PDB file of C-alpha atoms in Angstrom:
ATOM      1  CA  MET A 236     170.325  73.014 137.111  1.00 42.00           C
ATOM      2  CA  ARG A 237     171.641  76.646 136.175  1.00 55.00           C
ATOM      3  CA  ARG A 238     169.458  77.797 133.387  1.00 69.00           C
ATOM      4  CA  THR A 239     171.933  78.749 130.606  1.00 88.00           C
ATOM      5  CA  ARG A 240     170.881  82.186 128.734  1.00 93.00           C
ATOM      6  CA  SER A 241     172.980  81.297 125.653  1.00 94.00           C
ATOM      7  CA  LEU A 242     172.229  78.394 125.135  1.00 94.00           C
ATOM      8  CA  GLU A 243     168.639  79.814 124.552  1.00 95.00           C
ATOM      9  CA  LEU A 244     169.884  82.286 122.248  1.00 95.00           C
ATOM     10  CA  ALA A 245     171.500  79.785 120.499  1.00 96.00           C
ATOM     11  CA  VAL A 246     168.319  77.974 119.756  1.00 96.00           C
ATOM     12  CA  ALA A 247     166.443  80.935 119.003  1.00 96.00           C
ATOM     13  CA  LEU A 248     169.226  82.039 116.648  1.00 96.00           C
ATOM     14  CA  GLY A 249     168.242  78.898 115.113  1.00 96.00           C
ATOM     15  CA  LEU A 250     164.625  79.541 115.063  1.00 94.00           C
ATOM     16  CA  ASP A 251     165.130  82.915 113.442  1.00 94.00           C
ATOM     17  CA  ALA A 252     167.415  81.211 110.324  1.00 93.00           C
ATOM     18  CA  MET A 253     164.524  78.800 110.178  1.00 92.00           C
ATOM     19  CA  LEU A 254     161.318  80.379 110.732  1.00 90.00           C
ATOM     20  CA  GLY A 255     162.163  84.306 109.935  1.00 84.00           C
ATOM     21  CA  ASP A 256     159.812  86.513 111.971  1.00 81.00           C
ATOM     22  CA  PRO A 257     156.564  86.007 113.394  1.00 77.00           C
ATOM     23  CA  PRO A 258     153.877  87.938 111.271  1.00 74.00           C
ATOM     24  CA  ASP A 259     153.177  91.319 112.071  1.00 71.00           C
ATOM     25  CA  ARG A 260     149.823  90.181 113.576  1.00 74.00           C
ATOM     26  CA  TRP A 261     151.752  87.975 116.048  1.00 70.00           C
ATOM     27  CA  HIS A 262     154.916  89.525 116.566  1.00 78.00           C
ATOM     28  CA  PRO A 263     154.819  91.610 119.851  1.00 79.00           C
ATOM     29  CA  VAL A 264     157.512  94.118 118.475  1.00 81.00           C
ATOM     30  CA  ALA A 265     154.638  95.293 115.823  1.00 82.00           C
ATOM     31  CA  TRP A 266     152.306  95.407 119.121  1.00 84.00           C
ATOM     32  CA  PHE A 267     154.527  97.395 121.063  1.00 87.00           C
ATOM     33  CA  GLY A 268     155.010  99.904 117.610  1.00 86.00           C
ATOM     34  CA  ARG A 269     150.933  99.830 117.396  1.00 90.00           C
ATOM     35  CA  ALA A 270     150.721 100.795 121.166  1.00 89.00           C
ATOM     36  CA  ALA A 271     153.662 103.634 120.808  1.00 90.00           C
ATOM     37  CA  SER A 272     151.919 105.327 118.104  1.00 91.00           C
ATOM     38  CA  VAL A 273     148.931 105.588 119.739  1.00 92.00           C
ATOM     39  CA  LEU A 274     150.467 107.215 122.518  1.00 91.00           C
ATOM     40  CA  GLU A 275     152.748 109.689 120.492  1.00 91.00           C
ATOM     41  CA  ARG A 276     149.415 110.628 118.546  1.00 92.00           C
ATOM     42  CA  ARG A 277     147.874 111.472 121.983  1.00 93.00           C
ATOM     43  CA  TYR A 278     150.087 112.967 124.160  1.00 91.00           C
ATOM     44  CA  TRP A 279     152.812 114.761 121.540  1.00 92.00           C
ATOM     45  CA  ARG A 280     153.563 117.660 122.847  1.00 93.00           C
ATOM     46  CA  ASP A 281     157.072 119.606 121.445  1.00 91.00           C
ATOM     47  CA  ASP A 282     158.400 119.300 124.961  1.00 93.00           C
ATOM     48  CA  ARG A 283     161.589 116.767 125.790  1.00 95.00           C
ATOM     49  CA  ARG A 284     159.597 116.043 129.309  1.00 96.00           C
ATOM     50  CA  VAL A 285     156.493 115.040 128.456  1.00 95.00           C
ATOM     51  CA  GLY A 286     158.433 112.661 125.536  1.00 93.00           C
ATOM     52  CA  ALA A 287     160.900 111.205 128.289  1.00 95.00           C
ATOM     53  CA  LEU A 288     157.591 110.383 129.935  1.00 96.00           C
ATOM     54  CA  VAL A 289     155.925 108.488 127.517  1.00 94.00           C
ATOM     55  CA  ALA A 290     159.160 106.873 126.388  1.00 93.00           C
ATOM     56  CA  GLY A 291     159.744 105.999 129.917  1.00 94.00           C
ATOM     57  CA  ALA A 292     156.541 104.468 130.405  1.00 94.00           C
ATOM     58  CA  LEU A 293     156.390 102.425 127.461  1.00 93.00           C
ATOM     59  CA  VAL A 294     159.968 100.720 128.050  1.00 93.00           C
ATOM     60  CA  VAL A 295     158.953  99.955 131.771  1.00 94.00           C
ATOM     61  CA  GLY A 296     155.868  98.624 130.353  1.00 91.00           C
ATOM     62  CA  GLY A 297     157.922  96.472 127.919  1.00 89.00           C
ATOM     63  CA  THR A 298     160.280  95.619 130.892  1.00 92.00           C
ATOM     64  CA  LEU A 299     157.606  94.221 133.057  1.00 93.00           C
ATOM     65  CA  VAL A 300     156.037  92.355 130.469  1.00 90.00           C
ATOM     66  CA  GLY A 301     159.862  90.597 129.815  1.00 89.00           C
ATOM     67  CA  ALA A 302     159.441  90.326 133.716  1.00 91.00           C
ATOM     68  CA  VAL A 303     156.466  88.395 133.464  1.00 92.00           C
ATOM     69  CA  ILE A 304     157.378  86.088 130.411  1.00 91.00           C
ATOM     70  CA  ASP A 305     161.125  85.051 131.663  1.00 89.00           C
ATOM     71  CA  ARG A 306     158.789  83.193 134.458  1.00 91.00           C
ATOM     72  CA  VAL A 307     156.396  81.145 131.808  1.00 91.00           C
ATOM     73  CA  PRO A 308     158.185  78.063 130.676  1.00 91.00           C
ATOM     74  CA  GLY A 309     159.186  78.645 127.523  1.00 91.00           C
ATOM     75  CA  GLY A 310     159.003  82.296 127.529  1.00 91.00           C
ATOM     76  CA  ALA A 311     162.344  83.246 127.695  1.00 92.00           C
ATOM     77  CA  LEU A 312     163.397  81.157 124.426  1.00 93.00           C
ATOM     78  CA  ALA A 313     159.941  82.630 122.492  1.00 92.00           C
ATOM     79  CA  SER A 314     160.961  86.221 123.707  1.00 92.00           C
ATOM     80  CA  ALA A 315     164.851  85.695 122.693  1.00 93.00           C
ATOM     81  CA  TRP A 316     163.247  84.721 119.343  1.00 94.00           C
ATOM     82  CA  VAL A 317     160.869  87.465 118.490  1.00 90.00           C
ATOM     83  CA  ALA A 318     163.941  89.844 119.635  1.00 92.00           C
ATOM     84  CA  LEU A 319     165.933  88.896 116.748  1.00 94.00           C
ATOM     85  CA  GLY A 320     165.734  90.487 113.552  1.00 91.00           C
ATOM     86  CA  GLY A 321     168.850  89.036 111.767  1.00 93.00           C
ATOM     87  CA  ALA A 322     167.478  86.768 109.249  1.00 93.00           C
ATOM     88  CA  GLY A 323     164.789  89.162 108.064  1.00 93.00           C
ATOM     89  CA  LEU A 324     167.739  91.520 107.825  1.00 95.00           C
ATOM     90  CA  ARG A 325     170.024  89.343 105.637  1.00 96.00           C
ATOM     91  CA  ARG A 326     167.184  88.052 103.824  1.00 96.00           C
ATOM     92  CA  ARG A 327     165.763  91.437 102.624  1.00 97.00           C
ATOM     93  CA  ALA A 328     169.681  92.402 101.739  1.00 98.00           C
ATOM     94  CA  LEU A 329     169.930  89.228  99.764  1.00 98.00           C
ATOM     95  CA  ASP A 330     166.687  90.199  97.830  1.00 98.00           C
ATOM     96  CA  VAL A 331     168.091  93.893  96.887  1.00 98.00           C
ATOM     97  CA  ALA A 332     171.766  92.226  95.396  1.00 98.00           C
ATOM     98  CA  ARG A 333     169.477  89.664  93.627  1.00 98.00           C
ATOM     99  CA  ALA A 334     167.247  92.378  92.148  1.00 98.00           C
ATOM    100  CA  LEU A 335     170.389  94.616  91.435  1.00 98.00           C
ATOM    101  CA  ASP A 336     172.487  91.334  89.401  1.00 98.00           C
ATOM    102  CA  ASP A 337     169.167  91.388  87.382  1.00 97.00           C
ATOM    103  CA  GLY A 338     169.574  95.514  86.459  1.00 97.00           C
ATOM    104  CA  ASP A 339     165.973  95.505  88.451  1.00 97.00           C
ATOM    105  CA  LEU A 340     166.675  98.863  89.980  1.00 97.00           C
ATOM    106  CA  GLU A 341     162.880  99.400  90.738  1.00 97.00           C
ATOM    107  CA  GLN A 342     162.679  96.253  92.366  1.00 98.00           C
ATOM    108  CA  ALA A 343     165.989  96.597  94.357  1.00 98.00           C
ATOM    109  CA  ARG A 344     164.680 100.139  95.274  1.00 97.00           C
ATOM    110  CA  ALA A 345     161.284  98.237  96.669  1.00 97.00           C
ATOM    111  CA  TRP A 346     163.159  95.863  98.528  1.00 97.00           C
ATOM    112  CA  LEU A 347     165.638  98.821 100.277  1.00 97.00           C
ATOM    113  CA  GLY A 348     162.359 100.437 101.633  1.00 94.00           C
ATOM    114  CA  TRP A 349     162.368  97.629 104.076  1.00 93.00           C
ATOM    115  CA  LEU A 350     165.795  98.064 105.297  1.00 94.00           C
ATOM    116  CA  VAL A 351     165.959 102.136 105.412  1.00 93.00           C
ATOM    117  CA  GLY A 352     163.997 105.626 105.745  1.00 86.00           C
ATOM    118  CA  ARG A 353     165.970 107.277 103.184  1.00 90.00           C
ATOM    119  CA  ASP A 354     164.393 108.411 100.056  1.00 91.00           C
ATOM    120  CA  ARG A 355     164.775 105.758  97.223  1.00 93.00           C
ATOM    121  CA  ASP A 356     163.583 107.747  94.476  1.00 92.00           C
ATOM    122  CA  GLY A 357     166.335 108.117  91.613  1.00 90.00           C
ATOM    123  CA  LEU A 358     168.839 106.173  93.798  1.00 95.00           C
ATOM    124  CA  ASP A 359     171.723 104.381  91.278  1.00 97.00           C
ATOM    125  CA  ALA A 360     172.899 100.791  91.551  1.00 98.00           C
ATOM    126  CA  THR A 361     175.918 102.103  93.588  1.00 97.00           C
ATOM    127  CA  GLU A 362     174.161 104.111  95.988  1.00 97.00           C
ATOM    128  CA  ILE A 363     171.377 101.534  96.688  1.00 98.00           C
ATOM    129  CA  ALA A 364     174.065  98.812  97.732  1.00 98.00           C
ATOM    130  CA  ARG A 365     175.641 101.331  99.933  1.00 98.00           C
ATOM    131  CA  ALA A 366     171.987 101.940 101.886  1.00 97.00           C
ATOM    132  CA  THR A 367     171.840  98.465 101.718  1.00 98.00           C
ATOM    133  CA  ILE A 368     175.250  97.657 103.454  1.00 98.00           C
ATOM    134  CA  GLU A 369     174.964 100.520 105.979  1.00 97.00           C
ATOM    135  CA  SER A 370     171.586  98.840 106.633  1.00 96.00           C
ATOM    136  CA  VAL A 371     173.196  95.684 107.277  1.00 98.00           C
ATOM    137  CA  ALA A 372     175.817  97.295 109.403  1.00 97.00           C
ATOM    138  CA  GLU A 373     173.568  99.245 111.842  1.00 94.00           C
ATOM    139  CA  ASN A 374     170.492  96.610 112.132  1.00 95.00           C
ATOM    140  CA  THR A 375     173.161  93.764 112.761  1.00 96.00           C
ATOM    141  CA  VAL A 376     173.710  95.972 115.929  1.00 95.00           C
ATOM    142  CA  ASP A 377     170.565  97.037 116.748  1.00 93.00           C
ATOM    143  CA  ALA A 378     168.435  93.557 115.946  1.00 93.00           C
ATOM    144  CA  VAL A 379     170.908  90.753 116.300  1.00 96.00           C
ATOM    145  CA  LEU A 380     173.756  92.099 119.056  1.00 97.00           C
ATOM    146  CA  GLY A 381     171.550  94.307 120.909  1.00 96.00           C
ATOM    147  CA  PRO A 382     169.540  91.208 121.955  1.00 96.00           C
ATOM    148  CA  MET A 383     171.937  89.064 122.347  1.00 97.00           C
ATOM    149  CA  VAL A 384     173.894  90.757 125.082  1.00 97.00           C
ATOM    150  CA  TRP A 385     170.927  91.839 126.880  1.00 96.00           C
ATOM    151  CA  HIS A 386     169.099  88.624 126.944  1.00 96.00           C
ATOM    152  CA  VAL A 387     172.301  86.889 128.873  1.00 95.00           C
ATOM    153  CA  ALA A 388     172.915  89.832 130.942  1.00 94.00           C
ATOM    154  CA  LEU A 389     168.640  90.224 131.967  1.00 93.00           C
ATOM    155  CA  GLY A 390     167.198  87.393 130.234  1.00 93.00           C
ATOM    156  CA  SER A 391     163.591  88.382 128.827  1.00 92.00           C
ATOM    157  CA  MET A 392     163.468  92.020 130.947  1.00 93.00           C
ATOM    158  CA  GLY A 393     166.247  93.072 128.920  1.00 94.00           C
ATOM    159  CA  SER A 394     165.932  91.681 125.146  1.00 93.00           C
ATOM    160  CA  ILE A 395     162.478  93.062 125.491  1.00 92.00           C
ATOM    161  CA  ALA A 396     163.638  95.961 126.847  1.00 93.00           C
ATOM    162  CA  LEU A 397     166.368  96.509 124.160  1.00 94.00           C
ATOM    163  CA  ARG A 398     163.746  96.022 121.295  1.00 92.00           C
ATOM    164  CA  ALA A 399     160.946  98.342 122.745  1.00 92.00           C
ATOM    165  CA  VAL A 400     163.633 101.055 123.192  1.00 94.00           C
ATOM    166  CA  ASN A 401     165.137 100.521 119.670  1.00 91.00           C
ATOM    167  CA  THR A 402     161.499 100.359 118.340  1.00 90.00           C
ATOM    168  CA  LEU A 403     160.808 104.243 120.091  1.00 92.00           C
ATOM    169  CA  ASP A 404     164.121 105.529 118.270  1.00 91.00           C
ATOM    170  CA  ALA A 405     163.002 104.456 115.119  1.00 86.00           C
ATOM    171  CA  MET A 406     159.474 105.898 115.541  1.00 88.00           C
ATOM    172  CA  VAL A 407     160.320 109.692 117.270  1.00 90.00           C
ATOM    173  CA  GLY A 408     164.260 109.436 117.751  1.00 84.00           C
ATOM    174  CA  HIS A 409     164.472 111.921 114.668  1.00 80.00           C
ATOM    175  CA  ARG A 410     166.185 115.199 114.349  1.00 77.00           C
ATOM    176  CA  ASN A 411     162.805 116.955 112.847  1.00 79.00           C
ATOM    177  CA  ALA A 412     160.420 119.793 113.541  1.00 81.00           C
ATOM    178  CA  ARG A 413     158.206 117.334 115.195  1.00 88.00           C
ATOM    179  CA  PHE A 414     160.381 115.160 116.758  1.00 89.00           C
ATOM    180  CA  GLU A 415     163.552 116.903 117.532  1.00 89.00           C
ATOM    181  CA  ARG A 416     162.456 117.630 121.481  1.00 93.00           C
ATOM    182  CA  PHE A 417     159.671 114.692 121.804  1.00 94.00           C
ATOM    183  CA  GLY A 418     162.079 112.077 120.450  1.00 92.00           C
ATOM    184  CA  TRP A 419     165.101 113.434 122.132  1.00 95.00           C
ATOM    185  CA  PHE A 420     164.967 111.044 125.384  1.00 95.00           C
ATOM    186  CA  ALA A 421     164.035 107.878 122.924  1.00 94.00           C
ATOM    187  CA  ALA A 422     166.867 108.566 120.737  1.00 93.00           C
ATOM    188  CA  ARG A 423     169.640 109.155 123.975  1.00 95.00           C
ATOM    189  CA  LEU A 424     168.402 106.178 125.919  1.00 95.00           C
ATOM    190  CA  ASP A 425     168.829 103.942 122.577  1.00 95.00           C
ATOM    191  CA  ASP A 426     172.392 105.410 122.388  1.00 94.00           C
ATOM    192  CA  LEU A 427     172.998 104.412 126.226  1.00 95.00           C
ATOM    193  CA  VAL A 428     171.432 100.742 125.834  1.00 96.00           C
ATOM    194  CA  MET A 429     173.122 100.359 122.577  1.00 96.00           C
ATOM    195  CA  ALA A 430     176.870 101.035 123.414  1.00 96.00           C
ATOM    196  CA  PRO A 431     177.848  97.824 125.183  1.00 96.00           C
ATOM    197  CA  PRO A 432     176.629  95.464 122.186  1.00 96.00           C
ATOM    198  CA  ARG A 433     178.591  98.187 120.121  1.00 96.00           C
ATOM    199  CA  ARG A 434     181.874  98.370 122.029  1.00 96.00           C
ATOM    200  CA  LEU A 435     181.657  94.527 122.333  1.00 96.00           C
ATOM    201  CA  ALA A 436     181.518  94.285 118.542  1.00 96.00           C
ATOM    202  CA  ILE A 437     184.153  96.530 118.108  1.00 96.00           C
ATOM    203  CA  ALA A 438     186.512  94.969 120.780  1.00 96.00           C
ATOM    204  CA  LEU A 439     185.828  91.274 118.739  1.00 95.00           C
ATOM    205  CA  ALA A 440     186.547  92.677 115.703  1.00 95.00           C
ATOM    206  CA  ALA A 441     189.820  92.121 113.595  1.00 93.00           C
ATOM    207  CA  PRO A 442     192.379  95.078 114.243  1.00 94.00           C
ATOM    208  CA  SER A 443     192.105  95.884 110.368  1.00 93.00           C
ATOM    209  CA  HIS A 444     188.857  96.006 110.484  1.00 95.00           C
ATOM    210  CA  ARG A 445     189.240  98.873 113.148  1.00 96.00           C
ATOM    211  CA  ARG A 446     191.088 100.942 110.909  1.00 96.00           C
ATOM    212  CA  LEU A 447     188.112 103.473 109.628  1.00 96.00           C
ATOM    213  CA  LEU A 448     187.158 104.232 113.530  1.00 96.00           C
ATOM    214  CA  PRO A 449     188.292 107.407 113.686  1.00 95.00           C
ATOM    215  CA  ALA A 450     187.099 108.482 110.319  1.00 94.00           C
ATOM    216  CA  ALA A 451     183.418 107.226 112.080  1.00 94.00           C
ATOM    217  CA  ARG A 452     184.132 109.928 114.586  1.00 92.00           C
ATOM    218  CA  SER A 453     181.723 112.490 113.353  1.00 91.00           C
ATOM    219  CA  HIS A 454     179.113 110.241 112.382  1.00 93.00           C
ATOM    220  CA  PRO A 455     176.149 111.437 114.081  1.00 89.00           C
ATOM    221  CA  SER A 456     174.663 108.406 115.399  1.00 90.00           C
ATOM    222  CA  PRO A 457     177.542 106.779 118.090  1.00 91.00           C
ATOM    223  CA  ASN A 458     176.163 103.028 116.888  1.00 90.00           C
ATOM    224  CA  ALA A 459     175.667 103.477 113.266  1.00 92.00           C
ATOM    225  CA  GLY A 460     178.961 105.049 112.559  1.00 94.00           C
ATOM    226  CA  PRO A 461     181.509 102.504 114.192  1.00 96.00           C
ATOM    227  CA  MET A 462     179.456  99.711 112.820  1.00 97.00           C
ATOM    228  CA  GLU A 463     179.223 101.265 109.318  1.00 97.00           C
ATOM    229  CA  ALA A 464     183.065 101.586 109.630  1.00 97.00           C
ATOM    230  CA  LEU A 465     183.755  97.843 110.792  1.00 97.00           C
ATOM    231  CA  VAL A 466     181.700  96.709 107.699  1.00 98.00           C
ATOM    232  CA  ALA A 467     183.047  98.872 105.213  1.00 97.00           C
ATOM    233  CA  ALA A 468     186.962  97.899 106.207  1.00 97.00           C
ATOM    234  CA  ALA A 469     185.569  94.018 106.622  1.00 97.00           C
ATOM    235  CA  VAL A 470     184.026  93.786 103.223  1.00 97.00           C
ATOM    236  CA  GLY A 471     186.724  96.516 101.325  1.00 97.00           C
ATOM    237  CA  VAL A 472     184.179  99.312  99.838  1.00 98.00           C
ATOM    238  CA  ARG A 473     183.655 103.352 100.422  1.00 97.00           C
ATOM    239  CA  LEU A 474     180.525 103.908 102.238  1.00 97.00           C
ATOM    240  CA  GLY A 475     178.957 107.070 103.945  1.00 95.00           C
ATOM    241  CA  GLY A 476     177.710 110.415 101.638  1.00 94.00           C
ATOM    242  CA  VAL A 477     174.948 112.018 101.121  1.00 92.00           C
ATOM    243  CA  ASN A 478     171.435 110.812 102.406  1.00 92.00           C
ATOM    244  CA  ARG A 479     167.892 112.645 101.514  1.00 90.00           C
ATOM    245  CA  TYR A 480     165.181 112.381 104.241  1.00 84.00           C
ATOM    246  CA  GLY A 481     162.517 114.572 102.370  1.00 80.00           C
ATOM    247  CA  ASP A 482     163.536 118.412 102.901  1.00 78.00           C
ATOM    248  CA  ALA A 483     166.333 117.331 104.956  1.00 80.00           C
ATOM    249  CA  VAL A 484     169.906 116.490 103.490  1.00 86.00           C
ATOM    250  CA  VAL A 485     172.443 114.259 105.961  1.00 87.00           C
ATOM    251  CA  GLU A 486     176.273 114.634 104.964  1.00 91.00           C
ATOM    252  CA  LEU A 487     177.867 111.363 106.661  1.00 93.00           C
ATOM    253  CA  PRO A 488     181.428 110.980 106.929  1.00 95.00           C
ATOM    254  CA  VAL A 489     183.138 109.084 103.957  1.00 96.00           C
ATOM    255  CA  LEU A 490     184.413 105.510 104.957  1.00 96.00           C
ATOM    256  CA  ASP A 491     186.657 104.590 102.376  1.00 95.00           C
ATOM    257  CA  GLY A 492     187.418 101.134 102.884  1.00 95.00           C
ATOM    258  CA  GLY A 493     187.722 100.382  98.925  1.00 96.00           C
ATOM    259  CA  PRO A 494     185.714 101.197  95.668  1.00 97.00           C
ATOM    260  CA  PRO A 495     181.760 101.594  95.597  1.00 97.00           C
ATOM    261  CA  PRO A 496     179.788  99.052  96.817  1.00 98.00           C
ATOM    262  CA  ASP A 497     177.635  96.636  94.341  1.00 97.00           C
ATOM    263  CA  ALA A 498     175.138  93.623  94.487  1.00 98.00           C
ATOM    264  CA  ALA A 499     178.625  91.581  95.134  1.00 98.00           C
ATOM    265  CA  ALA A 500     179.464  93.512  98.497  1.00 98.00           C
ATOM    266  CA  ILE A 501     176.453  93.024  99.878  1.00 98.00           C
ATOM    267  CA  ARG A 502     176.659  89.355  99.746  1.00 98.00           C
ATOM    268  CA  ARG A 503     180.118  90.317 101.326  1.00 98.00           C
ATOM    269  CA  ALA A 504     178.346  92.313 103.946  1.00 98.00           C
ATOM    270  CA  VAL A 505     175.636  89.705 105.207  1.00 98.00           C
ATOM    271  CA  ARG A 506     178.259  86.755 105.693  1.00 98.00           C
ATOM    272  CA  TRP A 507     180.018  89.623 107.976  1.00 98.00           C
ATOM    273  CA  SER A 508     176.958  89.936 109.859  1.00 97.00           C
ATOM    274  CA  ARG A 509     176.543  85.952 109.867  1.00 96.00           C
ATOM    275  CA  SER A 510     180.100  86.213 111.700  1.00 96.00           C
ATOM    276  CA  VAL A 511     179.881  88.504 114.118  1.00 96.00           C
ATOM    277  CA  THR A 512     176.710  87.373 115.190  1.00 97.00           C
ATOM    278  CA  LEU A 513     178.147  83.624 115.499  1.00 96.00           C
ATOM    279  CA  GLY A 514     181.589  85.472 117.059  1.00 96.00           C
ATOM    280  CA  THR A 515     179.174  87.088 119.838  1.00 97.00           C
ATOM    281  CA  LEU A 516     177.344  84.192 120.806  1.00 97.00           C
ATOM    282  CA  ALA A 517     180.476  82.002 121.277  1.00 97.00           C
ATOM    283  CA  PHE A 518     182.046  85.056 123.520  1.00 97.00           C
ATOM    284  CA  LEU A 519     178.663  85.454 125.219  1.00 97.00           C
ATOM    285  CA  ALA A 520     178.762  81.860 126.185  1.00 96.00           C
ATOM    286  CA  VAL A 521     182.427  81.639 127.224  1.00 96.00           C
ATOM    287  CA  ALA A 522     181.154  84.539 129.370  1.00 95.00           C
ATOM    288  CA  GLU A 523     178.094  83.361 130.870  1.00 94.00           C
ATOM    289  CA  GLN A 524     180.011  79.978 132.059  1.00 92.00           C
ATOM    290  CA  ALA A 525     182.775  81.885 133.124  1.00 92.00           C
ATOM    291  CA  ALA A 526     180.207  84.214 135.569  1.00 90.00           C
ATOM    292  CA  ASN A 527     178.590  80.948 136.426  1.00 87.00           C
ATOM    293  CA  ALA A 528     181.582  79.320 137.647  1.00 86.00           C
ATOM    294  CA  ALA A 529     182.511  82.339 139.817  1.00 82.00           C
ATOM    295  CA  VAL A 530     179.356  82.609 141.770  1.00 76.00           C
ATOM    296  CA  GLY A 531     179.446  78.962 142.521  1.00 68.00           C
ATOM    297  CA  ARG A 532     182.769  79.020 144.150  1.00 62.00           C
ATOM    298  CA  ALA A 533     181.457  82.609 145.617  1.00 52.00           C
ATOM    299  CA  PRO A 534     181.223  81.491 149.767  1.00 54.00           C
TER     300      PRO A 534
END
């Protein structure tokens, strides 16, 4: 009987919804992050080639681990589960929304720290809601659609390698003095591997939800920009503006999908994330069955 990776994904999404992420001490992504941190501290140089070698070694290592896991009974299902991060993302976003409902900006900023790396001190309710929705948009493709697409394409190798690339980009793919050169390869690799899930999300989106995509072309991230444009139109809010990261100030294009966001808009963004996930799963299941049927008919 032919293995069905989309069925593995459906079960993994159910596990993610019921159980969430494993604790960090048992989570392979956390293990990978610690290993990457050790290598970064040991081998850091202000050099693109060194950064590419370190990132390449880590991603190849993760891919080989995925190849081994794929051959272990139940390993592919387990790898799909730990690669997915949608339930935790949505749970934290709703935590922020509840804190905003209660008028507790300090608690809302604390929950927001689980989602974003930008400075949170002094953010008002509107800016907290904006940051939360932008995180839901970006991480829906990074932590959900990306692992789904690559798991169906390559099994455990694909989902684990994808999360390895995501993790490296989050750690070193920054435009600052330390990582401008060292993290260049990791950032470009993340842009490359996230292109298929991003394009699939755009293709599956309702035409009215694509209306802000032209405004996202000036966004510094080819992945985050389009996803934020989709959610701004789908939820009906205004996203973008100025973000601060320490001494760095980043001005993003304004995606004017409606009024400034609030707690209710966060909840709509969470529903959008769920619907995009289910729509992608349905598409991947149909595509996989069609591919399997075509292979079965081949001489």
